[in-house]
XYZ file of C-alpha atoms in Angstrom:
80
model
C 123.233 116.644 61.564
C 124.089 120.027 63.254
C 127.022 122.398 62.188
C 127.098 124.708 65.264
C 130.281 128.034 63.572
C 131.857 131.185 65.178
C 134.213 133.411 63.594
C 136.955 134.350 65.228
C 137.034 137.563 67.647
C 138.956 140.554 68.096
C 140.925 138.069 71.052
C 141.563 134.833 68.847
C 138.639 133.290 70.724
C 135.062 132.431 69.182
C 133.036 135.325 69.036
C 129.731 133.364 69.841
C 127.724 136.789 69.964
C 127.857 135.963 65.778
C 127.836 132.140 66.000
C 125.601 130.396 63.596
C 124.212 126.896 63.502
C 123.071 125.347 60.818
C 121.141 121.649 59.109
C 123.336 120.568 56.309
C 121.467 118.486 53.478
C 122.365 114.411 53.937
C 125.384 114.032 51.779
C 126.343 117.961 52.101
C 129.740 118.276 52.649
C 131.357 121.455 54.671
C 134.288 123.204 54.246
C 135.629 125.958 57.632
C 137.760 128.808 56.513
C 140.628 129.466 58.461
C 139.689 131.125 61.380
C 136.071 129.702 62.103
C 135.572 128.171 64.848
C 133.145 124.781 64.855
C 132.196 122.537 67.183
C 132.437 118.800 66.280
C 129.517 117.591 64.067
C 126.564 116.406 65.745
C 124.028 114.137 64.452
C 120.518 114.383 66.013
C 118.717 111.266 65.209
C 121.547 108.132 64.676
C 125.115 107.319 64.559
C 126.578 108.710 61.616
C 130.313 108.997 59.806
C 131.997 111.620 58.896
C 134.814 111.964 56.777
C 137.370 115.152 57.343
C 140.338 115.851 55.626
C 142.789 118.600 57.061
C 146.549 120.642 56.774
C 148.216 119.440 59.270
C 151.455 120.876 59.921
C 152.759 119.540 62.638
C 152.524 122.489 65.154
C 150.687 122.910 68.313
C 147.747 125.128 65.882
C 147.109 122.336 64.209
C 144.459 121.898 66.569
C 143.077 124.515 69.225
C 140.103 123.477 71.638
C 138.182 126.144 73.468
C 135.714 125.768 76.772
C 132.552 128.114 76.832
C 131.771 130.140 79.155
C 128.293 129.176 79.348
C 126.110 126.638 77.317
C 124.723 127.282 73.999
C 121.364 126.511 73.299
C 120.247 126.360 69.530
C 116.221 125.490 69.192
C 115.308 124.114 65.709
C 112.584 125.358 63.669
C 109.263 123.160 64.173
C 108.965 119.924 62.281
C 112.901 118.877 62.637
């Protein structure tokens, strides 16, 4: 599975010029800090489930979805 993260920039929007992705172990879990950005998980090679537990509380940041402004393309090293 692929964990694709951006901290947040100097506007409040992902600052994808520092974005990292990463290949978590199978049974790794992942916890965000406040103010990384992620984008959902992603498994590569079959359906998988995930389980997420978050604060909610109740106010429109509870959730914040952003489009970029162009595609990111992450290559994996050779033998994934």
């Amino acid at each position: 599975w692929l964990v694709l993260v951006a901290p947040d920039g100097a506007d409040g929007k992902p600052d994808m010029s520092r974005a990292r992705a990463f290949l978590p172990a199978p049974g790794q879990g992942i916890t965000f800090r406040a103010d990384v950005w992620h984008h959902p998980l992603t498994v590569l090679d079959r359906p998988g489930l995930f389980a997420i537990s978050m604060w909610l509380d109740g106010t429109s940041g509870d959730e914040e979805f952003f489009t970029l402004p162009a595609p990111v393309r992450v290559l994996a090293p050779a033998g994934i």
